[in-house]
């Protein structure tokens, strides 16, 4: 049965995050031939409608409000519930990001709906959408099907391929006025501690360092390698605890979960807490001086040796290859 599915676009620094386009692809599957409606929240965000349309939505609802400039739980919840009241969707999809993880359970509770969180794939079983999600820190997977009520899910970034954008594709755009009141919190200023560049959770290449990097300066060659490959730098909890880098770069069970095409684990032993955040990466390259390090058990490629010698050589060789190509 065809469904109307809302896809919540996530805006950061005036741009749509890639996971928004991946959510549209998931929404198309769930809709099963029905209508996919994109939702844009923020201030002066209507200009993003064209890009959202190119990735496959049939219609777009823009909610423009001063209280939506920066994310706050109360403001987003109030605005989205009013969108739901007007649209009455049968499905809701958004990214499993810090925003998605915060607002989705609140919305699901208000809708009296179940929630499938952190899905890495979605497929149809007859007319029902079946979501696959990791459990036990990525050691196993389970399949979830919503049998009654709204099909509500968050999807893990960098797992479900977005549709190819079509510049000729258009979508009807409407504006919805919402009332936001009695906010318990107000965002006055946002200070970003993490470095700029490629978003870690959406990066196709991640270069991660552990305690073996030994210092803040030890992360500089990793940053150079990441910049060369158009990737992002990450870290183990041990490196963050040692104050080699900011906790915003932490990957693992208590940090970010990443699934890039290529993951470099440099000076990382491979504690189970870290593996929970990166073990589903498509290709894993481990560099460690300890041949018995657990990271080698899951690595596709392993290099045993001094990272301070290997990383610069690897970077120079890649420069030569990339220049020739």
PDB file of C-alpha atoms in Angstrom:
ATOM      1  CA  UNK A   1       0.000   0.000   0.000  1.00  0.00           C
ATOM      2  CA  UNK A   2       1.340   3.422  -0.946  1.00  0.00           C
ATOM      3  CA  UNK A   3       2.119   5.730   1.981  1.00  0.00           C
ATOM      4  CA  UNK A   4       2.732   9.419   2.551  1.00  0.00           C
ATOM      5  CA  UNK A   5       6.185   9.734   4.093  1.00  0.00           C
ATOM      6  CA  UNK A   6       7.724  12.860   5.604  1.00  0.00           C
ATOM      7  CA  UNK A   7      11.501  13.244   5.347  1.00  0.00           C
ATOM      8  CA  UNK A   8      12.971  15.769   7.776  1.00  0.00           C
ATOM      9  CA  UNK A   9      15.848  17.618   6.155  1.00  0.00           C
ATOM     10  CA  UNK A  10      18.698  18.549   8.483  1.00  0.00           C
ATOM     11  CA  UNK A  11      20.265  21.954   7.924  1.00  0.00           C
ATOM     12  CA  UNK A  12      23.700  22.869   9.218  1.00  0.00           C
ATOM     13  CA  UNK A  13      25.399  26.192   8.509  1.00  0.00           C
ATOM     14  CA  UNK A  14      22.884  26.981   5.797  1.00  0.00           C
ATOM     15  CA  UNK A  15      23.374  23.691   3.936  1.00  0.00           C
ATOM     16  CA  UNK A  16      21.572  20.364   3.868  1.00  0.00           C
ATOM     17  CA  UNK A  17      23.552  17.517   5.394  1.00  0.00           C
ATOM     18  CA  UNK A  18      24.139  14.495   3.164  1.00  0.00           C
ATOM     19  CA  UNK A  19      22.078  12.296   5.448  1.00  0.00           C
ATOM     20  CA  UNK A  20      19.022  14.294   4.358  1.00  0.00           C
ATOM     21  CA  UNK A  21      19.429  12.952   0.826  1.00  0.00           C
ATOM     22  CA  UNK A  22      19.964   9.431   2.128  1.00  0.00           C
ATOM     23  CA  UNK A  23      16.780   9.798   4.172  1.00  0.00           C
ATOM     24  CA  UNK A  24      14.901  10.731   0.991  1.00  0.00           C
ATOM     25  CA  UNK A  25      16.039   7.473  -0.632  1.00  0.00           C
ATOM     26  CA  UNK A  26      14.860   5.539   2.429  1.00  0.00           C
ATOM     27  CA  UNK A  27      11.600   7.484   2.372  1.00  0.00           C
ATOM     28  CA  UNK A  28      11.014   6.514  -1.267  1.00  0.00           C
ATOM     29  CA  UNK A  29      11.296   2.848  -0.311  1.00  0.00           C
ATOM     30  CA  UNK A  30       8.947   3.198   2.656  1.00  0.00           C
ATOM     31  CA  UNK A  31       6.438   5.196   0.581  1.00  0.00           C
ATOM     32  CA  UNK A  32       6.165   2.269  -1.861  1.00  0.00           C
ATOM     33  CA  UNK A  33       4.993   4.498  -4.687  1.00  0.00           C
ATOM     34  CA  UNK A  34       3.313   7.040  -2.424  1.00  0.00           C
ATOM     35  CA  UNK A  35       4.152  10.686  -1.803  1.00  0.00           C
ATOM     36  CA  UNK A  36       7.464  11.718  -0.241  1.00  0.00           C
ATOM     37  CA  UNK A  37       7.242  15.125   1.425  1.00  0.00           C
ATOM     38  CA  UNK A  38      10.403  16.959   2.442  1.00  0.00           C
ATOM     39  CA  UNK A  39      10.336  19.198   5.514  1.00  0.00           C
ATOM     40  CA  UNK A  40      12.737  22.130   5.943  1.00  0.00           C
ATOM     41  CA  UNK A  41      12.973  23.870   9.314  1.00  0.00           C
ATOM     42  CA  UNK A  42      14.992  26.976  10.091  1.00  0.00           C
ATOM     43  CA  UNK A  43      15.265  30.614   9.152  1.00  0.00           C
ATOM     44  CA  UNK A  44      15.548  31.589   5.480  1.00  0.00           C
ATOM     45  CA  UNK A  45      15.858  27.950   4.392  1.00  0.00           C
ATOM     46  CA  UNK A  46      13.470  28.023   1.432  1.00  0.00           C
ATOM     47  CA  UNK A  47      16.470  28.366  -0.886  1.00  0.00           C
ATOM     48  CA  UNK A  48      17.361  24.743  -0.114  1.00  0.00           C
ATOM     49  CA  UNK A  49      14.099  23.487  -1.609  1.00  0.00           C
ATOM     50  CA  UNK A  50      15.520  23.147  -5.113  1.00  0.00           C
ATOM     51  CA  UNK A  51      18.360  20.900  -3.968  1.00  0.00           C
ATOM     52  CA  UNK A  52      16.011  18.751  -1.901  1.00  0.00           C
ATOM     53  CA  UNK A  53      13.717  18.358  -4.913  1.00  0.00           C
ATOM     54  CA  UNK A  54      16.604  17.170  -7.084  1.00  0.00           C
ATOM     55  CA  UNK A  55      17.099  14.199  -4.758  1.00  0.00           C
ATOM     56  CA  UNK A  56      13.565  12.897  -5.152  1.00  0.00           C
ATOM     57  CA  UNK A  57      10.940  14.496  -2.900  1.00  0.00           C
ATOM     58  CA  UNK A  58       7.541  15.130  -4.485  1.00  0.00           C
ATOM     59  CA  UNK A  59       6.608  18.105  -2.346  1.00  0.00           C
ATOM     60  CA  UNK A  60       8.302  20.335   0.229  1.00  0.00           C
ATOM     61  CA  UNK A  61       6.968  22.033   3.350  1.00  0.00           C
ATOM     62  CA  UNK A  62       9.064  24.974   4.571  1.00  0.00           C
ATOM     63  CA  UNK A  63       8.757  26.058   8.194  1.00  0.00           C
ATOM     64  CA  UNK A  64      10.460  29.424   8.606  1.00  0.00           C
ATOM     65  CA  UNK A  65      10.701  30.718  12.167  1.00  0.00           C
ATOM     66  CA  UNK A  66      13.224  32.744  14.167  1.00  0.00           C
ATOM     67  CA  UNK A  67      13.239  30.138  16.969  1.00  0.00           C
ATOM     68  CA  UNK A  68      14.445  27.482  14.503  1.00  0.00           C
ATOM     69  CA  UNK A  69      17.722  29.208  13.582  1.00  0.00           C
ATOM     70  CA  UNK A  70      19.584  26.838  15.923  1.00  0.00           C
ATOM     71  CA  UNK A  71      18.324  23.471  17.062  1.00  0.00           C
ATOM     72  CA  UNK A  72      16.510  23.205  20.365  1.00  0.00           C
ATOM     73  CA  UNK A  73      14.410  20.249  21.427  1.00  0.00           C
ATOM     74  CA  UNK A  74      11.323  22.257  22.380  1.00  0.00           C
ATOM     75  CA  UNK A  75      11.218  24.400  19.244  1.00  0.00           C
ATOM     76  CA  UNK A  76      11.753  21.527  16.810  1.00  0.00           C
ATOM     77  CA  UNK A  77       9.268  19.302  18.594  1.00  0.00           C
ATOM     78  CA  UNK A  78       6.568  21.963  18.555  1.00  0.00           C
ATOM     79  CA  UNK A  79       7.160  22.820  14.900  1.00  0.00           C
ATOM     80  CA  UNK A  80       7.241  19.216  13.691  1.00  0.00           C
ATOM     81  CA  UNK A  81       4.128  18.219  15.596  1.00  0.00           C
ATOM     82  CA  UNK A  82       2.272  21.024  13.838  1.00  0.00           C
ATOM     83  CA  UNK A  83       3.585  19.764  10.494  1.00  0.00           C
ATOM     84  CA  UNK A  84       2.373  16.267  11.389  1.00  0.00           C
ATOM     85  CA  UNK A  85      -1.074  17.604  12.314  1.00  0.00           C
ATOM     86  CA  UNK A  86      -1.409  19.188   8.872  1.00  0.00           C
ATOM     87  CA  UNK A  87       0.151  16.385   6.808  1.00  0.00           C
ATOM     88  CA  UNK A  88      -1.015  13.324   8.776  1.00  0.00           C
ATOM     89  CA  UNK A  89       1.843  11.146   7.470  1.00  0.00           C
ATOM     90  CA  UNK A  90       2.022   7.375   7.505  1.00  0.00           C
ATOM     91  CA  UNK A  91       5.803   7.428   7.690  1.00  0.00           C
ATOM     92  CA  UNK A  92       8.542   9.706   9.076  1.00  0.00           C
ATOM     93  CA  UNK A  93      12.253   9.378   8.262  1.00  0.00           C
ATOM     94  CA  UNK A  94      15.194  11.442   9.528  1.00  0.00           C
ATOM     95  CA  UNK A  95      18.905  11.024  10.084  1.00  0.00           C
ATOM     96  CA  UNK A  96      20.343   9.231  13.123  1.00  0.00           C
ATOM     97  CA  UNK A  97      22.351  12.320  14.030  1.00  0.00           C
ATOM     98  CA  UNK A  98      22.611  14.219  17.302  1.00  0.00           C
ATOM     99  CA  UNK A  99      19.430  16.072  16.326  1.00  0.00           C
ATOM    100  CA  UNK A 100      17.631  12.967  15.104  1.00  0.00           C
ATOM    101  CA  UNK A 101      18.547  10.976  18.203  1.00  0.00           C
ATOM    102  CA  UNK A 102      17.263  13.760  20.440  1.00  0.00           C
ATOM    103  CA  UNK A 103      13.976  14.695  18.809  1.00  0.00           C
ATOM    104  CA  UNK A 104      12.776  11.398  17.292  1.00  0.00           C
ATOM    105  CA  UNK A 105      11.845   9.565  20.533  1.00  0.00           C
ATOM    106  CA  UNK A 106       9.935  12.623  21.738  1.00  0.00           C
ATOM    107  CA  UNK A 107       8.001  12.802  18.489  1.00  0.00           C
ATOM    108  CA  UNK A 108       7.344   9.067  18.483  1.00  0.00           C
ATOM    109  CA  UNK A 109       5.944   9.309  22.002  1.00  0.00           C
ATOM    110  CA  UNK A 110       3.634  12.160  20.986  1.00  0.00           C
ATOM    111  CA  UNK A 111       2.483  10.213  17.930  1.00  0.00           C
ATOM    112  CA  UNK A 112       1.998   7.063  20.021  1.00  0.00           C
ATOM    113  CA  UNK A 113       4.271   5.336  17.542  1.00  0.00           C
ATOM    114  CA  UNK A 114       7.127   2.890  17.732  1.00  0.00           C
ATOM    115  CA  UNK A 115      10.573   3.973  16.583  1.00  0.00           C
ATOM    116  CA  UNK A 116      13.203   2.061  14.625  1.00  0.00           C
ATOM    117  CA  UNK A 117      16.464   3.832  15.371  1.00  0.00           C
ATOM    118  CA  UNK A 118      19.861   3.679  13.670  1.00  0.00           C
ATOM    119  CA  UNK A 119      18.728   1.719  10.596  1.00  0.00           C
ATOM    120  CA  UNK A 120      21.442   0.867   8.074  1.00  0.00           C
ATOM    121  CA  UNK A 121      19.135  -0.414   5.339  1.00  0.00           C
ATOM    122  CA  UNK A 122      15.464  -0.612   4.402  1.00  0.00           C
ATOM    123  CA  UNK A 123      13.682  -2.907   1.978  1.00  0.00           C
ATOM    124  CA  UNK A 124      10.130  -3.905   1.159  1.00  0.00           C
ATOM    125  CA  UNK A 125       8.633  -7.212   2.230  1.00  0.00           C
ATOM    126  CA  UNK A 126       5.410  -7.181   0.276  1.00  0.00           C
ATOM    127  CA  UNK A 127       3.903  -3.859   1.300  1.00  0.00           C
ATOM    128  CA  UNK A 128       5.805  -3.574   4.588  1.00  0.00           C
ATOM    129  CA  UNK A 129       9.091  -1.736   5.093  1.00  0.00           C
ATOM    130  CA  UNK A 130      11.732  -3.847   6.831  1.00  0.00           C
ATOM    131  CA  UNK A 131      14.598  -2.010   8.546  1.00  0.00           C
ATOM    132  CA  UNK A 132      17.949  -3.568   9.411  1.00  0.00           C
ATOM    133  CA  UNK A 133      19.789  -2.171  12.417  1.00  0.00           C
ATOM    134  CA  UNK A 134      22.947  -3.227  14.296  1.00  0.00           C
ATOM    135  CA  UNK A 135      22.779  -4.561  17.846  1.00  0.00           C
ATOM    136  CA  UNK A 136      25.347  -5.658  20.460  1.00  0.00           C
ATOM    137  CA  UNK A 137      27.773  -2.926  19.374  1.00  0.00           C
ATOM    138  CA  UNK A 138      27.610  -4.028  15.757  1.00  0.00           C
ATOM    139  CA  UNK A 139      28.263  -7.733  16.395  1.00  0.00           C
ATOM    140  CA  UNK A 140      24.844  -8.716  15.052  1.00  0.00           C
ATOM    141  CA  UNK A 141      21.938  -7.267  13.121  1.00  0.00           C
ATOM    142  CA  UNK A 142      18.202  -7.417  13.578  1.00  0.00           C
ATOM    143  CA  UNK A 143      15.322  -6.735  11.229  1.00  0.00           C
ATOM    144  CA  UNK A 144      12.403  -4.577  12.339  1.00  0.00           C
ATOM    145  CA  UNK A 145       8.978  -4.167  10.756  1.00  0.00           C
ATOM    146  CA  UNK A 146       6.352  -1.630  11.863  1.00  0.00           C
ATOM    147  CA  UNK A 147       3.019  -3.433  11.672  1.00  0.00           C
ATOM    148  CA  UNK A 148       0.715  -0.701  13.001  1.00  0.00           C
ATOM    149  CA  UNK A 149       0.727   3.077  13.148  1.00  0.00           C
ATOM    150  CA  UNK A 150       3.281   5.478  11.722  1.00  0.00           C
ATOM    151  CA  UNK A 151       6.441   3.972  10.232  1.00  0.00           C
ATOM    152  CA  UNK A 152       8.984   6.043  12.145  1.00  0.00           C
ATOM    153  CA  UNK A 153      12.730   5.549  11.690  1.00  0.00           C
ATOM    154  CA  UNK A 154      16.125   7.205  11.888  1.00  0.00           C
ATOM    155  CA  UNK A 155      18.859   6.120   9.478  1.00  0.00           C
ATOM    156  CA  UNK A 156      22.577   5.929  10.127  1.00  0.00           C
ATOM    157  CA  UNK A 157      24.534   8.353   7.911  1.00  0.00           C
ATOM    158  CA  UNK A 158      26.605   6.967   5.045  1.00  0.00           C
ATOM    159  CA  UNK A 159      24.773   3.632   4.763  1.00  0.00           C
ATOM    160  CA  UNK A 160      21.766   4.082   2.477  1.00  0.00           C
ATOM    161  CA  UNK A 161      22.782   5.428  -0.919  1.00  0.00           C
ATOM    162  CA  UNK A 162      21.103   8.665  -1.970  1.00  0.00           C
ATOM    163  CA  UNK A 163      19.378   8.801  -5.341  1.00  0.00           C
ATOM    164  CA  UNK A 164      21.254  10.443  -8.179  1.00  0.00           C
ATOM    165  CA  UNK A 165      20.322  14.150  -8.213  1.00  0.00           C
ATOM    166  CA  UNK A 166      18.345  15.299 -11.234  1.00  0.00           C
ATOM    167  CA  UNK A 167      18.558  19.070 -11.885  1.00  0.00           C
ATOM    168  CA  UNK A 168      15.379  18.826 -13.944  1.00  0.00           C
ATOM    169  CA  UNK A 169      13.362  17.374 -11.073  1.00  0.00           C
ATOM    170  CA  UNK A 170      11.014  19.878  -9.420  1.00  0.00           C
ATOM    171  CA  UNK A 171       8.741  19.780  -6.373  1.00  0.00           C
ATOM    172  CA  UNK A 172       5.846  21.915  -5.187  1.00  0.00           C
ATOM    173  CA  UNK A 173       6.872  24.121  -2.261  1.00  0.00           C
ATOM    174  CA  UNK A 174       4.520  25.441   0.418  1.00  0.00           C
ATOM    175  CA  UNK A 175       5.119  27.463   3.566  1.00  0.00           C
ATOM    176  CA  UNK A 176       3.602  26.528   6.896  1.00  0.00           C
ATOM    177  CA  UNK A 177       3.311  29.046   9.711  1.00  0.00           C
ATOM    178  CA  UNK A 178       3.764  27.499  13.128  1.00  0.00           C
ATOM    179  CA  UNK A 179       3.384  28.793  16.653  1.00  0.00           C
ATOM    180  CA  UNK A 180       6.304  28.201  18.994  1.00  0.00           C
ATOM    181  CA  UNK A 181       5.812  29.259  22.586  1.00  0.00           C
ATOM    182  CA  UNK A 182       6.873  28.679  26.195  1.00  0.00           C
ATOM    183  CA  UNK A 183      10.367  27.556  25.273  1.00  0.00           C
ATOM    184  CA  UNK A 184      12.289  26.241  28.245  1.00  0.00           C
ATOM    185  CA  UNK A 185      15.639  26.902  26.580  1.00  0.00           C
ATOM    186  CA  UNK A 186      16.891  29.535  24.173  1.00  0.00           C
ATOM    187  CA  UNK A 187      20.065  29.178  22.087  1.00  0.00           C
ATOM    188  CA  UNK A 188      22.037  32.422  22.281  1.00  0.00           C
ATOM    189  CA  UNK A 189      25.277  31.304  20.656  1.00  0.00           C
ATOM    190  CA  UNK A 190      26.804  28.147  19.229  1.00  0.00           C
ATOM    191  CA  UNK A 191      30.532  27.531  19.726  1.00  0.00           C
ATOM    192  CA  UNK A 192      31.970  24.661  17.692  1.00  0.00           C
ATOM    193  CA  UNK A 193      34.944  22.955  19.325  1.00  0.00           C
ATOM    194  CA  UNK A 194      35.543  20.404  16.573  1.00  0.00           C
ATOM    195  CA  UNK A 195      37.647  21.428  13.618  1.00  0.00           C
ATOM    196  CA  UNK A 196      35.948  22.481  10.415  1.00  0.00           C
ATOM    197  CA  UNK A 197      36.023  20.594   7.138  1.00  0.00           C
ATOM    198  CA  UNK A 198      34.361  17.279   6.322  1.00  0.00           C
ATOM    199  CA  UNK A 199      31.685  16.116   8.770  1.00  0.00           C
ATOM    200  CA  UNK A 200      33.096  13.105  10.637  1.00  0.00           C
ATOM    201  CA  UNK A 201      29.844  11.115  10.692  1.00  0.00           C
ATOM    202  CA  UNK A 202      29.351  11.545   6.933  1.00  0.00           C
ATOM    203  CA  UNK A 203      32.954  11.296   5.724  1.00  0.00           C
ATOM    204  CA  UNK A 204      33.816   8.671   3.098  1.00  0.00           C
ATOM    205  CA  UNK A 205      37.368   8.525   4.457  1.00  0.00           C
ATOM    206  CA  UNK A 206      38.231   8.668   8.166  1.00  0.00           C
ATOM    207  CA  UNK A 207      41.778   8.843   9.539  1.00  0.00           C
ATOM    208  CA  UNK A 208      41.613   8.018  13.250  1.00  0.00           C
ATOM    209  CA  UNK A 209      44.373   8.192  15.834  1.00  0.00           C
ATOM    210  CA  UNK A 210      44.744   6.559  19.227  1.00  0.00           C
ATOM    211  CA  UNK A 211      47.057   6.770  22.203  1.00  0.00           C
ATOM    212  CA  UNK A 212      49.907   5.650  19.958  1.00  0.00           C
ATOM    213  CA  UNK A 213      49.868   9.112  18.346  1.00  0.00           C
ATOM    214  CA  UNK A 214      51.338  10.311  21.673  1.00  0.00           C
ATOM    215  CA  UNK A 215      50.513  14.036  21.468  1.00  0.00           C
ATOM    216  CA  UNK A 216      48.444  16.793  19.868  1.00  0.00           C
ATOM    217  CA  UNK A 217      51.296  17.313  17.417  1.00  0.00           C
ATOM    218  CA  UNK A 218      51.109  13.633  16.540  1.00  0.00           C
ATOM    219  CA  UNK A 219      47.712  14.247  14.977  1.00  0.00           C
ATOM    220  CA  UNK A 220      49.142  16.696  12.420  1.00  0.00           C
ATOM    221  CA  UNK A 221      50.341  13.980   9.967  1.00  0.00           C
ATOM    222  CA  UNK A 222      46.908  12.342  10.300  1.00  0.00           C
ATOM    223  CA  UNK A 223      45.222  15.625   9.404  1.00  0.00           C
ATOM    224  CA  UNK A 224      47.492  15.950   6.369  1.00  0.00           C
ATOM    225  CA  UNK A 225      46.542  12.441   5.213  1.00  0.00           C
ATOM    226  CA  UNK A 226      42.846  13.129   5.776  1.00  0.00           C
ATOM    227  CA  UNK A 227      43.021  16.427   3.852  1.00  0.00           C
ATOM    228  CA  UNK A 228      44.776  14.701   0.966  1.00  0.00           C
ATOM    229  CA  UNK A 229      41.988  12.109   0.699  1.00  0.00           C
ATOM    230  CA  UNK A 230      39.140  14.554   1.305  1.00  0.00           C
ATOM    231  CA  UNK A 231      38.361  12.867   4.609  1.00  0.00           C
ATOM    232  CA  UNK A 232      37.977  13.654   8.290  1.00  0.00           C
ATOM    233  CA  UNK A 233      40.094  13.016  11.368  1.00  0.00           C
ATOM    234  CA  UNK A 234      38.730  10.949  14.240  1.00  0.00           C
ATOM    235  CA  UNK A 235      40.106   9.569  17.480  1.00  0.00           C
ATOM    236  CA  UNK A 236      39.788   6.823  20.037  1.00  0.00           C
ATOM    237  CA  UNK A 237      38.555   7.587  23.524  1.00  0.00           C
ATOM    238  CA  UNK A 238      42.066   7.012  24.812  1.00  0.00           C
ATOM    239  CA  UNK A 239      43.431   9.808  22.634  1.00  0.00           C
ATOM    240  CA  UNK A 240      40.644  12.130  23.774  1.00  0.00           C
ATOM    241  CA  UNK A 241      41.172  11.242  27.437  1.00  0.00           C
ATOM    242  CA  UNK A 242      44.873  12.012  27.011  1.00  0.00           C
ATOM    243  CA  UNK A 243      43.909  15.478  25.712  1.00  0.00           C
ATOM    244  CA  UNK A 244      45.503  14.886  22.327  1.00  0.00           C
ATOM    245  CA  UNK A 245      42.320  16.115  20.637  1.00  0.00           C
ATOM    246  CA  UNK A 246      38.793  17.279  21.316  1.00  0.00           C
ATOM    247  CA  UNK A 247      36.058  14.844  22.388  1.00  0.00           C
ATOM    248  CA  UNK A 248      34.102  15.959  19.327  1.00  0.00           C
ATOM    249  CA  UNK A 249      36.380  13.623  17.336  1.00  0.00           C
ATOM    250  CA  UNK A 250      35.748  10.559  19.504  1.00  0.00           C
ATOM    251  CA  UNK A 251      34.637   7.418  17.689  1.00  0.00           C
ATOM    252  CA  UNK A 252      33.213   4.483  19.611  1.00  0.00           C
ATOM    253  CA  UNK A 253      30.435   3.255  21.818  1.00  0.00           C
ATOM    254  CA  UNK A 254      30.386   6.529  23.765  1.00  0.00           C
ATOM    255  CA  UNK A 255      31.292   8.683  20.756  1.00  0.00           C
ATOM    256  CA  UNK A 256      30.336   8.874  17.108  1.00  0.00           C
ATOM    257  CA  UNK A 257      29.511   5.868  14.943  1.00  0.00           C
ATOM    258  CA  UNK A 258      31.056   6.046  11.477  1.00  0.00           C
ATOM    259  CA  UNK A 259      30.798   3.805   8.427  1.00  0.00           C
ATOM    260  CA  UNK A 260      33.145   5.283   5.812  1.00  0.00           C
ATOM    261  CA  UNK A 261      34.348   3.601   2.651  1.00  0.00           C
ATOM    262  CA  UNK A 262      37.893   3.734   4.037  1.00  0.00           C
ATOM    263  CA  UNK A 263      38.948   3.831   7.698  1.00  0.00           C
ATOM    264  CA  UNK A 264      42.534   4.259   8.895  1.00  0.00           C
ATOM    265  CA  UNK A 265      43.088   3.095  12.475  1.00  0.00           C
ATOM    266  CA  UNK A 266      46.456   4.580  13.388  1.00  0.00           C
ATOM    267  CA  UNK A 267      48.019   3.855  16.774  1.00  0.00           C
ATOM    268  CA  UNK A 268      44.698   2.353  17.928  1.00  0.00           C
ATOM    269  CA  UNK A 269      44.813  -0.959  19.772  1.00  0.00           C
ATOM    270  CA  UNK A 270      41.210  -1.887  18.964  1.00  0.00           C
ATOM    271  CA  UNK A 271      39.342  -1.937  22.273  1.00  0.00           C
ATOM    272  CA  UNK A 272      35.784  -3.236  21.919  1.00  0.00           C
ATOM    273  CA  UNK A 273      34.371   0.202  22.774  1.00  0.00           C
ATOM    274  CA  UNK A 274      36.161   1.691  19.764  1.00  0.00           C
ATOM    275  CA  UNK A 275      35.231  -1.161  17.444  1.00  0.00           C
ATOM    276  CA  UNK A 276      31.569  -0.486  18.199  1.00  0.00           C
ATOM    277  CA  UNK A 277      31.925   2.861  16.446  1.00  0.00           C
ATOM    278  CA  UNK A 278      33.780   1.825  13.275  1.00  0.00           C
ATOM    279  CA  UNK A 279      33.719  -1.942  12.694  1.00  0.00           C
ATOM    280  CA  UNK A 280      31.162  -1.640   9.884  1.00  0.00           C
ATOM    281  CA  UNK A 281      33.503   0.506   7.781  1.00  0.00           C
ATOM    282  CA  UNK A 282      33.831  -0.936   4.275  1.00  0.00           C
ATOM    283  CA  UNK A 283      37.657  -1.106   4.228  1.00  0.00           C
ATOM    284  CA  UNK A 284      39.781  -0.879   7.387  1.00  0.00           C
ATOM    285  CA  UNK A 285      43.526  -0.184   7.333  1.00  0.00           C
ATOM    286  CA  UNK A 286      45.338  -0.619  10.649  1.00  0.00           C
ATOM    287  CA  UNK A 287      48.786   0.788  11.461  1.00  0.00           C
ATOM    288  CA  UNK A 288      50.248  -0.311  14.784  1.00  0.00           C
ATOM    289  CA  UNK A 289      53.649  -1.322  16.105  1.00  0.00           C
ATOM    290  CA  UNK A 290      52.107  -4.195  18.120  1.00  0.00           C
ATOM    291  CA  UNK A 291      51.459  -7.181  15.811  1.00  0.00           C
ATOM    292  CA  UNK A 292      49.112  -8.640  18.445  1.00  0.00           C
ATOM    293  CA  UNK A 293      46.862  -5.563  18.620  1.00  0.00           C
ATOM    294  CA  UNK A 294      43.161  -6.584  18.413  1.00  0.00           C
ATOM    295  CA  UNK A 295      42.570  -4.038  15.635  1.00  0.00           C
ATOM    296  CA  UNK A 296      44.329  -6.382  13.190  1.00  0.00           C
ATOM    297  CA  UNK A 297      41.613  -8.997  13.720  1.00  0.00           C
ATOM    298  CA  UNK A 298      39.051  -6.849  11.909  1.00  0.00           C
ATOM    299  CA  UNK A 299      41.389  -4.949   9.568  1.00  0.00           C
ATOM    300  CA  UNK A 300      41.320  -5.654   5.844  1.00  0.00           C
ATOM    301  CA  UNK A 301      44.911  -4.416   5.585  1.00  0.00           C
ATOM    302  CA  UNK A 302      47.477  -4.218   8.369  1.00  0.00           C
ATOM    303  CA  UNK A 303      50.845  -2.514   8.614  1.00  0.00           C
ATOM    304  CA  UNK A 304      53.066  -3.368  11.584  1.00  0.00           C
ATOM    305  CA  UNK A 305      55.517  -0.607  12.350  1.00  0.00           C
ATOM    306  CA  UNK A 306      56.136   2.894  13.655  1.00  0.00           C
ATOM    307  CA  UNK A 307      53.250   5.133  12.611  1.00  0.00           C
ATOM    308  CA  UNK A 308      55.536   8.195  12.662  1.00  0.00           C
ATOM    309  CA  UNK A 309      57.547   6.600   9.851  1.00  0.00           C
ATOM    310  CA  UNK A 310      54.708   4.924   7.977  1.00  0.00           C
ATOM    311  CA  UNK A 311      52.140   7.731   7.795  1.00  0.00           C
ATOM    312  CA  UNK A 312      54.450  10.297   6.106  1.00  0.00           C
ATOM    313  CA  UNK A 313      55.619   7.678   3.592  1.00  0.00           C
ATOM    314  CA  UNK A 314      52.019   6.643   2.904  1.00  0.00           C
ATOM    315  CA  UNK A 315      51.004  10.274   2.442  1.00  0.00           C
ATOM    316  CA  UNK A 316      53.832  10.963  -0.025  1.00  0.00           C
ATOM    317  CA  UNK A 317      53.064   7.825  -2.034  1.00  0.00           C
ATOM    318  CA  UNK A 318      49.391   8.754  -2.212  1.00  0.00           C
ATOM    319  CA  UNK A 319      50.320  12.249  -3.373  1.00  0.00           C
ATOM    320  CA  UNK A 320      52.308  10.728  -6.232  1.00  0.00           C
ATOM    321  CA  UNK A 321      49.458   8.429  -7.201  1.00  0.00           C
ATOM    322  CA  UNK A 322      46.835  11.160  -7.030  1.00  0.00           C
ATOM    323  CA  UNK A 323      48.956  13.578  -9.071  1.00  0.00           C
ATOM    324  CA  UNK A 324      49.431  10.978 -11.808  1.00  0.00           C
ATOM    325  CA  UNK A 325      45.724  10.160 -11.880  1.00  0.00           C
TER     326      UNK A 325
END
